[in-house]
PDB file of C-alpha atoms in Angstrom:
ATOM      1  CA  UNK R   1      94.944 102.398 102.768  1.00  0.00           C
ATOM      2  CA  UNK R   2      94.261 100.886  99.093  1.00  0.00           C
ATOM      3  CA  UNK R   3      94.144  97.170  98.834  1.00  0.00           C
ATOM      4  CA  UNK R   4      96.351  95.153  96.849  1.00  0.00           C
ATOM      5  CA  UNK R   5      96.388  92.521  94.542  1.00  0.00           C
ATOM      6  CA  UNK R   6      99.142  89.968  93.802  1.00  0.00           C
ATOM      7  CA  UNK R   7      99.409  86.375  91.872  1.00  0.00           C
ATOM      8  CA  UNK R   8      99.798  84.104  94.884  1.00  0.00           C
ATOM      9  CA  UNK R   9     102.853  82.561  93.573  1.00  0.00           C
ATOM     10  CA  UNK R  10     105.473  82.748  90.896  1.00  0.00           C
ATOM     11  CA  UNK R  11     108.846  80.821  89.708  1.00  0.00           C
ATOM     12  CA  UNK R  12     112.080  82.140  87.879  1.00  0.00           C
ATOM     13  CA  UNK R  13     115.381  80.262  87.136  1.00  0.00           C
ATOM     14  CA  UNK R  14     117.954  81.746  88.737  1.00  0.00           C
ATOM     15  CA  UNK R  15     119.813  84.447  86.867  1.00  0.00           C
ATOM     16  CA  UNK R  16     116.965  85.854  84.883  1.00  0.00           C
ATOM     17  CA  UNK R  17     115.075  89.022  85.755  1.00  0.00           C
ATOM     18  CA  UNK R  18     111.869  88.040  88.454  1.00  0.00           C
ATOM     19  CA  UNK R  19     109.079  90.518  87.664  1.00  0.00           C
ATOM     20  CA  UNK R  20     106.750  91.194  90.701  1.00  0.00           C
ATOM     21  CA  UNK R  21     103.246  92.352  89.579  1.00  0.00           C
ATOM     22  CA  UNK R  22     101.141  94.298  92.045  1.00  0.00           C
ATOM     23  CA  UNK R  23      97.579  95.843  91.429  1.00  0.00           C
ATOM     24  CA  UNK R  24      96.548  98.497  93.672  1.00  0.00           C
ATOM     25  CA  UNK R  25      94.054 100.624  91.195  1.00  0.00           C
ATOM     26  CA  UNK R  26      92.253 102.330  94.210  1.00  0.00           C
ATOM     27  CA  UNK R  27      95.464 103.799  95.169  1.00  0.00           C
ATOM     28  CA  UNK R  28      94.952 107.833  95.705  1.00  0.00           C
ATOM     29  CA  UNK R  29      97.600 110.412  95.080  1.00  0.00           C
ATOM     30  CA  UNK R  30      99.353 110.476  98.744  1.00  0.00           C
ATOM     31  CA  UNK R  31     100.003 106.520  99.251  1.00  0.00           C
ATOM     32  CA  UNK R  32     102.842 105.307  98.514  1.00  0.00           C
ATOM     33  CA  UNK R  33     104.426 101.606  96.963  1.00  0.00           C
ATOM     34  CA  UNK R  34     106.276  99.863  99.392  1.00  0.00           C
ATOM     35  CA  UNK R  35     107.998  96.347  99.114  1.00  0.00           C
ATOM     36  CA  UNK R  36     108.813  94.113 101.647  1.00  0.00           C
ATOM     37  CA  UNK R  37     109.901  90.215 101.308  1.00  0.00           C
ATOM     38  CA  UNK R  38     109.838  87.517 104.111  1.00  0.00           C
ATOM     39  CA  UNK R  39     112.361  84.615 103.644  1.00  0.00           C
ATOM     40  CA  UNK R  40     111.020  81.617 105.319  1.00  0.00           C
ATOM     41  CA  UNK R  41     110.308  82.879 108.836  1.00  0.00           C
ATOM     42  CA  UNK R  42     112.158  85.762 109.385  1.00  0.00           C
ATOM     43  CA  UNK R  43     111.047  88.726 110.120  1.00  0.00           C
ATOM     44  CA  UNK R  44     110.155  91.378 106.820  1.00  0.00           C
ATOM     45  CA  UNK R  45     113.032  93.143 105.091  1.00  0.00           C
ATOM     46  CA  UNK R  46     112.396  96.351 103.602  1.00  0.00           C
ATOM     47  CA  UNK R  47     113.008  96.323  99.837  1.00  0.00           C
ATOM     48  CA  UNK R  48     112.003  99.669  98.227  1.00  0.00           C
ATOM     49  CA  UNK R  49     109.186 102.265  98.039  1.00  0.00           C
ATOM     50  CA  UNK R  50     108.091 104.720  95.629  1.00  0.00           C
ATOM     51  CA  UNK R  51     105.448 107.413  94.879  1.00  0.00           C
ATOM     52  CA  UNK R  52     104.831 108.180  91.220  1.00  0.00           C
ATOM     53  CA  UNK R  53     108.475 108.318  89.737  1.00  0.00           C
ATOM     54  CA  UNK R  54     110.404 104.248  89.213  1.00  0.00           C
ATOM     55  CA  UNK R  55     112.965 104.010  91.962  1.00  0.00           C
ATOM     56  CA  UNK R  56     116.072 101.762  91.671  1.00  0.00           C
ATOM     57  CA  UNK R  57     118.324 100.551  95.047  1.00  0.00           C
ATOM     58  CA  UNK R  58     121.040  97.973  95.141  1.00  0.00           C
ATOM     59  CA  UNK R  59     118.539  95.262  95.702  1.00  0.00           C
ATOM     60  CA  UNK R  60     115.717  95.901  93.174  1.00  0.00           C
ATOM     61  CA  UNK R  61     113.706  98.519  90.951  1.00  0.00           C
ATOM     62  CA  UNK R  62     110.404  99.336  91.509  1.00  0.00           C
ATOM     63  CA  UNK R  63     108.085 100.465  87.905  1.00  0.00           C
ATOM     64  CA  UNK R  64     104.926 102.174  88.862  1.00  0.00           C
ATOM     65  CA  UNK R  65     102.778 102.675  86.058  1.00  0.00           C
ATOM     66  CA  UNK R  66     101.914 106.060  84.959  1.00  0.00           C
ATOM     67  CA  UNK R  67      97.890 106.447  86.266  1.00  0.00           C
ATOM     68  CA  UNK R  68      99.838 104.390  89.617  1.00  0.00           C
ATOM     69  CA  UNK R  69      96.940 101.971  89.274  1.00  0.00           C
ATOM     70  CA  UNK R  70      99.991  98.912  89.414  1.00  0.00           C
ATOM     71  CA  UNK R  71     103.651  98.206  90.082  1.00  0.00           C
ATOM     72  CA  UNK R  72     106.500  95.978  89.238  1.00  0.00           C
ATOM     73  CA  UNK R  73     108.866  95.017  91.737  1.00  0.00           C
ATOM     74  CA  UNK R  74     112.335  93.773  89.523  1.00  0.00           C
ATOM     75  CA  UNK R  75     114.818  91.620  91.128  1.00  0.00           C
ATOM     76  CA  UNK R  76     117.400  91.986  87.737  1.00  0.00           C
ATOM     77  CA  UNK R  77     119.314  88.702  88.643  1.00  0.00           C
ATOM     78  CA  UNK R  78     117.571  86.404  91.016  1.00  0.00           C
ATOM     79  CA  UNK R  79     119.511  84.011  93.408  1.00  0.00           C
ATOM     80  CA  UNK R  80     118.043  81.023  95.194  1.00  0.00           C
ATOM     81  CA  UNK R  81     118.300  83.429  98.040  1.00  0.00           C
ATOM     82  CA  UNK R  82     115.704  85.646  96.687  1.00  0.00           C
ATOM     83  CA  UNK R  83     112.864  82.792  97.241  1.00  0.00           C
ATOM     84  CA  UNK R  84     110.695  84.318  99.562  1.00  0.00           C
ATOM     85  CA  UNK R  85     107.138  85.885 100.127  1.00  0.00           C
ATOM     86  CA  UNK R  86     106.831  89.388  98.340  1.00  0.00           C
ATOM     87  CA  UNK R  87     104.547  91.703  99.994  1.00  0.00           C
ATOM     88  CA  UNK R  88     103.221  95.236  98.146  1.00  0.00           C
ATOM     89  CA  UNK R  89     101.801  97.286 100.264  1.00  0.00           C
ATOM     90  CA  UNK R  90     100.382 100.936  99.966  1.00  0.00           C
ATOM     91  CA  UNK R  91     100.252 103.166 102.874  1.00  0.00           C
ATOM     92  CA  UNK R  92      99.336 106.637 103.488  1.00  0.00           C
ATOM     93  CA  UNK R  93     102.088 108.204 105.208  1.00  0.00           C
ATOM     94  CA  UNK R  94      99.925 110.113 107.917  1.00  0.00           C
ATOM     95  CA  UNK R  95      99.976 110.046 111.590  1.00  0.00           C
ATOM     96  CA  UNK R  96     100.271 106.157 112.117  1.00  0.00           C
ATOM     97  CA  UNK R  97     102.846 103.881 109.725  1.00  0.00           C
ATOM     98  CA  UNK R  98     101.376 100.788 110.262  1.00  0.00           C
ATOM     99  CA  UNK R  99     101.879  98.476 107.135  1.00  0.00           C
ATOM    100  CA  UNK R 100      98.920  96.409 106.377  1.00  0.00           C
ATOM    101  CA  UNK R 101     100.734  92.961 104.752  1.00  0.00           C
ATOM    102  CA  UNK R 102      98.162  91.220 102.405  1.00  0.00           C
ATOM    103  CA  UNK R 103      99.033  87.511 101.185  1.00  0.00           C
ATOM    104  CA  UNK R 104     101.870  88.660  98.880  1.00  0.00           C
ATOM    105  CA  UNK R 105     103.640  86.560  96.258  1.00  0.00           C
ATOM    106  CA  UNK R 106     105.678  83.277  96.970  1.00  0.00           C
ATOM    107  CA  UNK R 107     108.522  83.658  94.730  1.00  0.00           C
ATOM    108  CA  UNK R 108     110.466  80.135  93.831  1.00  0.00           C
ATOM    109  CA  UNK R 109     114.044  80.730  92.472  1.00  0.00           C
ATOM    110  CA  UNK R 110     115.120  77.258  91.128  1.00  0.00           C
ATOM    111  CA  UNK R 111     118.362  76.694  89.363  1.00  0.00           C
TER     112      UNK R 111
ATOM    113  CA  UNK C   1     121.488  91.995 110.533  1.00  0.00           C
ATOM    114  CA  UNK C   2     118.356  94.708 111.083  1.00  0.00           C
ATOM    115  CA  UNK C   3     119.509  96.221 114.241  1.00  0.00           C
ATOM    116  CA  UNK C   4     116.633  95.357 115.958  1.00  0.00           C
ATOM    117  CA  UNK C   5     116.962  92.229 118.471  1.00  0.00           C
ATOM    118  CA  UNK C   6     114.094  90.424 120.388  1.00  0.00           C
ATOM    119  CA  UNK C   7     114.149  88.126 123.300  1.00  0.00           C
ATOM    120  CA  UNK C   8     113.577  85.494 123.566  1.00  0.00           C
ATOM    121  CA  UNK C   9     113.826  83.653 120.251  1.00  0.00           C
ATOM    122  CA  UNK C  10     111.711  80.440 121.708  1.00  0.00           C
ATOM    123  CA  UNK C  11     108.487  80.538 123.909  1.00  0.00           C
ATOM    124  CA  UNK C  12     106.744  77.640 124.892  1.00  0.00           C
ATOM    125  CA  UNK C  13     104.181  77.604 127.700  1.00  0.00           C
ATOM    126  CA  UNK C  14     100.690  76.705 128.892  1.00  0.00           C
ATOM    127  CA  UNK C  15      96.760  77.765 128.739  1.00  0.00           C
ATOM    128  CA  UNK C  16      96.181  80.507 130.995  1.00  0.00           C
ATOM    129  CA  UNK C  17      99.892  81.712 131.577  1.00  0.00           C
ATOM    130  CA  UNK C  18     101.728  85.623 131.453  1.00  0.00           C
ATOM    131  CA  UNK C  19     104.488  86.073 129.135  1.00  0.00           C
ATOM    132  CA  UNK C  20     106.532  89.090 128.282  1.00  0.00           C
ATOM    133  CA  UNK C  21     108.069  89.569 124.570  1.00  0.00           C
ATOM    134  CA  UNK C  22     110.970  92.137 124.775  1.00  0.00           C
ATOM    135  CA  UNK C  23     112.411  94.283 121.912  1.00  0.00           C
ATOM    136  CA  UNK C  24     115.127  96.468 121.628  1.00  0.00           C
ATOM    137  CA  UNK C  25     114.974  98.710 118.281  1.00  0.00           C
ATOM    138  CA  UNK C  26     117.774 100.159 116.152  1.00  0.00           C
ATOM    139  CA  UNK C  27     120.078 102.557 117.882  1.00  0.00           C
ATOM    140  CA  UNK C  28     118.250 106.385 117.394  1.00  0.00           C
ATOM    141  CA  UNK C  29     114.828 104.834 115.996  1.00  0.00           C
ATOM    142  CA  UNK C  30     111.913 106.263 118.344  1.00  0.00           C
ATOM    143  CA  UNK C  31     109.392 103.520 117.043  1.00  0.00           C
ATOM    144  CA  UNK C  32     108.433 100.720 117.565  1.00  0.00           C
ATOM    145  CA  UNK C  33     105.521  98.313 116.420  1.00  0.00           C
ATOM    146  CA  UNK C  34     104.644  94.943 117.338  1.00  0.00           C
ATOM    147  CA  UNK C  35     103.235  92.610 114.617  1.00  0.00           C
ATOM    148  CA  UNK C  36     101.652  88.779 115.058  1.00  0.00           C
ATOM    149  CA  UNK C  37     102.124  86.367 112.682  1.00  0.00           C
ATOM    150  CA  UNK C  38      99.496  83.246 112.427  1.00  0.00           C
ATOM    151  CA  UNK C  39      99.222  80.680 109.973  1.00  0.00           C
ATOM    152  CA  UNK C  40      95.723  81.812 109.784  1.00  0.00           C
ATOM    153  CA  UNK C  41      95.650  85.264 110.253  1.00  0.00           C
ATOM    154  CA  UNK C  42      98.926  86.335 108.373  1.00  0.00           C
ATOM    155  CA  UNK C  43     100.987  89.342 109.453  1.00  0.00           C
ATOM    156  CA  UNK C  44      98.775  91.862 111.358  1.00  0.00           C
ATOM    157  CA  UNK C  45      99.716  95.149 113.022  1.00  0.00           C
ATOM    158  CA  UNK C  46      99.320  95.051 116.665  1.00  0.00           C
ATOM    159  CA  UNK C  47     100.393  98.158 118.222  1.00  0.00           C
ATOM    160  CA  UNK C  48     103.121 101.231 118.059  1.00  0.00           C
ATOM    161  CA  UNK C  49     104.462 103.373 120.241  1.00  0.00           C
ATOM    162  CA  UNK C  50     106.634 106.914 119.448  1.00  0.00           C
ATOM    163  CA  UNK C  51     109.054 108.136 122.163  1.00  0.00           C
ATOM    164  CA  UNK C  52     107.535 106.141 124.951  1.00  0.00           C
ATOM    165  CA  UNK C  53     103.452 107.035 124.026  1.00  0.00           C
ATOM    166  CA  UNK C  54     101.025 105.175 122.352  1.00  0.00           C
ATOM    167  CA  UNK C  55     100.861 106.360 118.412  1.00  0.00           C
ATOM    168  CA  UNK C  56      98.806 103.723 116.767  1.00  0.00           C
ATOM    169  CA  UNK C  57      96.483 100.615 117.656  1.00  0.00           C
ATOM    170  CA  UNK C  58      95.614  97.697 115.749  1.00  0.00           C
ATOM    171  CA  UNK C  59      93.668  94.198 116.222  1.00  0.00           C
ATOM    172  CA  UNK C  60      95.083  93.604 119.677  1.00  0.00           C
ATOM    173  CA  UNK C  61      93.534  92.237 122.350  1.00  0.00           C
ATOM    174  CA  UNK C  62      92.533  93.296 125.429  1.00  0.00           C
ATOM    175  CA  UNK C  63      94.891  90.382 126.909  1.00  0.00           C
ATOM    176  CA  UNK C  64      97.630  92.220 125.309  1.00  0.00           C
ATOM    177  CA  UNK C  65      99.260  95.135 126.160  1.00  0.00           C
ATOM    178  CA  UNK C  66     102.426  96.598 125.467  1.00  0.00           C
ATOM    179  CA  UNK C  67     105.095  99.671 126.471  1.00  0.00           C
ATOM    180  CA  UNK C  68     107.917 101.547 125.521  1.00  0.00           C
ATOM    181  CA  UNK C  69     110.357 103.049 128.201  1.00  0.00           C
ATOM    182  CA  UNK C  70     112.575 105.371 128.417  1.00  0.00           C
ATOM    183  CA  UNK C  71     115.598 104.029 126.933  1.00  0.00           C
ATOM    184  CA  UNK C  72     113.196 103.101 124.071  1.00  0.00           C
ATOM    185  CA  UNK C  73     113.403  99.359 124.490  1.00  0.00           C
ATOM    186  CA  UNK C  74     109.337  98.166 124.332  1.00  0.00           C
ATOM    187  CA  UNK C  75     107.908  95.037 125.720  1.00  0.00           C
ATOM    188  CA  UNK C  76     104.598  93.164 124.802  1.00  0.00           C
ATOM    189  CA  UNK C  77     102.583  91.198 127.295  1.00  0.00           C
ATOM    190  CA  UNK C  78     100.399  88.353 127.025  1.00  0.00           C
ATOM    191  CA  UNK C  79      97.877  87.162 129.547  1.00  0.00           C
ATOM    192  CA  UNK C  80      95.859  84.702 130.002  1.00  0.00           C
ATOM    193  CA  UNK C  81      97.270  82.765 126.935  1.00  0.00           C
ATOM    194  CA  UNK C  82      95.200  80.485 124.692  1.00  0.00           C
ATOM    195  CA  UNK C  83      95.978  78.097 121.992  1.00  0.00           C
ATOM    196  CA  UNK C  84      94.903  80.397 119.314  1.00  0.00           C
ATOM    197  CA  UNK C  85      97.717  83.145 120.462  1.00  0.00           C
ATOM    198  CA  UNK C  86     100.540  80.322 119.005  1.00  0.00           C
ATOM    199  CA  UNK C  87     102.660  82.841 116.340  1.00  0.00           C
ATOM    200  CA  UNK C  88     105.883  84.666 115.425  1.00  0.00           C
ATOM    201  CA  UNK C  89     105.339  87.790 116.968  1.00  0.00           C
ATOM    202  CA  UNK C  90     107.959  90.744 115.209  1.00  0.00           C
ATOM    203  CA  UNK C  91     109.368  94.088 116.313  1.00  0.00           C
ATOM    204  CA  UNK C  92     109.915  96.755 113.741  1.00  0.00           C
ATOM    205  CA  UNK C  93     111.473  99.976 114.463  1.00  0.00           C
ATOM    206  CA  UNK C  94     111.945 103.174 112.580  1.00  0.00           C
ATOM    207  CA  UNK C  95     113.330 106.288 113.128  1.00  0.00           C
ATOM    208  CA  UNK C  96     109.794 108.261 112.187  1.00  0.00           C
ATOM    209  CA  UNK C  97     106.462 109.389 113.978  1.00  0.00           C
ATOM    210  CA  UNK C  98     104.723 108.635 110.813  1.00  0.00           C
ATOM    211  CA  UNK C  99     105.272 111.595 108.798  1.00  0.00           C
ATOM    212  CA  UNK C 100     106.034 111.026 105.503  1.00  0.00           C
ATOM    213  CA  UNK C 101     108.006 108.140 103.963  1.00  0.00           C
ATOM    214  CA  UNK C 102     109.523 105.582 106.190  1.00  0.00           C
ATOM    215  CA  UNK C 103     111.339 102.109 106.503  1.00  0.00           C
ATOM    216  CA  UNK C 104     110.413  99.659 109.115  1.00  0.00           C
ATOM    217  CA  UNK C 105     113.260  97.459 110.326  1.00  0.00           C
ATOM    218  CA  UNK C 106     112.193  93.702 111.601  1.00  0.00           C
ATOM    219  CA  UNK C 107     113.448  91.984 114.356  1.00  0.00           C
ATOM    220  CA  UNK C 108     113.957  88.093 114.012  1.00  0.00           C
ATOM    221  CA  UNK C 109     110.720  87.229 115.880  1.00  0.00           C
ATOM    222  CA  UNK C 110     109.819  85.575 119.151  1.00  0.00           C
ATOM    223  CA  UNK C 111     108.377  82.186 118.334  1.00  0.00           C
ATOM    224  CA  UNK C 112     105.523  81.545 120.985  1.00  0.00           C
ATOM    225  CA  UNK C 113     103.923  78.195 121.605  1.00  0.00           C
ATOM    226  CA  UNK C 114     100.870  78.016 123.965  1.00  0.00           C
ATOM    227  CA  UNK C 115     100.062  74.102 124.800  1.00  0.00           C
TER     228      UNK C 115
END
């Protein structure tokens, strides 16, 4: 699976947009983006996935560039309740689904 | 609310000690995988297991070991415990093998403490 790259930590007042960066410019054409966040100590919560084509859900959108080399995760309105850590992770969906978390982004909502 | 519940939330025990982590996944999902969390080590994949049989190993240890029965519940076990095993240990279930795209539900952890 292709590593990842993310800024360790990031802030955004609550209300505005919170833009997620994620580099992953090894990635090959059958990996996909996936997004998962970890608030405090719970377990992971799935947030959204995509393969070439930007993806919306009720809880974010996901922008993957067009050579797939990076991705933005977009929370459109952030609460306090979306401070967490922010994981991107590529996997190649073959035989095994094991995600491989990296170090992921510490997002700070503040009002 | 994931679906997925783990027992028990709070483990605290000694050096050299057996303990068994217990999971029960979402209602229909046929996987399971076990994941350790350490303050050193970060989230790493442990194990999985599809419909009872092993699908997928990670960095676990020997000491470890894990199953899946028949009513799909799965339970990971522990031996010979040392201070360095101290982590949130998750269960994530999903209703795939591993073909194609999937989500992975989490569990709210077992906490274990090894003194």
């Amino acid at each position: 699976d292709a590593k990842t790259t993310q800024p360790p930590s990031m802030d955004c007042a609550e209300g505005r947009a919170a833009n997620l960066p994620c580099n992953h410019s090894t990635i090959s054409g059958n990996e996909y983006v996936y997004w998962y966040r970890q608030i405090h100590s719970q377990g992971p919560q799935y947030i959204i996935h995509g393969l070439k084509n930007n993806e919306t859900n009720e809880m974010a959108s996901l922008i993957i560039t067009e050579d797939r080399k990076s991705s933005t995760l977009i929370l459109p309105h952030a609460t306090l309740r979306d401070t967490a850590v922010y994981y991107c992770i590529v996997r190649v969906a073959i035989n095994t689904d094991k995600l491989i978390f990296g170090t992921g982004t510490r997002l700070q909502v503040f009002p | 609310d994931s679906g997925v519940t783990q027992t028990p939330k709070h483990l605290i025990t000694a050096t050299g000690q057996r303990v068994t982590l217990r999971c029960s996944p979402r209602s229909g999902d046929l996987s399971v995988y076990w994941y350790q969390q350490s303050l050193d080590q970060g989230l790493q994949f442990l194990i999985q297991y599809y419909n009872g049989e092993e699908r997928a190993k990670g960095n676990i240890l020997e000491r470890f070991s894990a199953q899946q029965f028949p009513d799909l519940h799965s339970e990971l076990n522990l031996s010979s415990l040392e201070l360095g095993d101290s982590a949130l240990y998750f269960c994530a279930s999903s209703d795939r093998s591993g073909q194609g795209e999937n989500e992975q539900f989490f569990g709210p952890g077992t906490r274990l403490t090894v003194l």
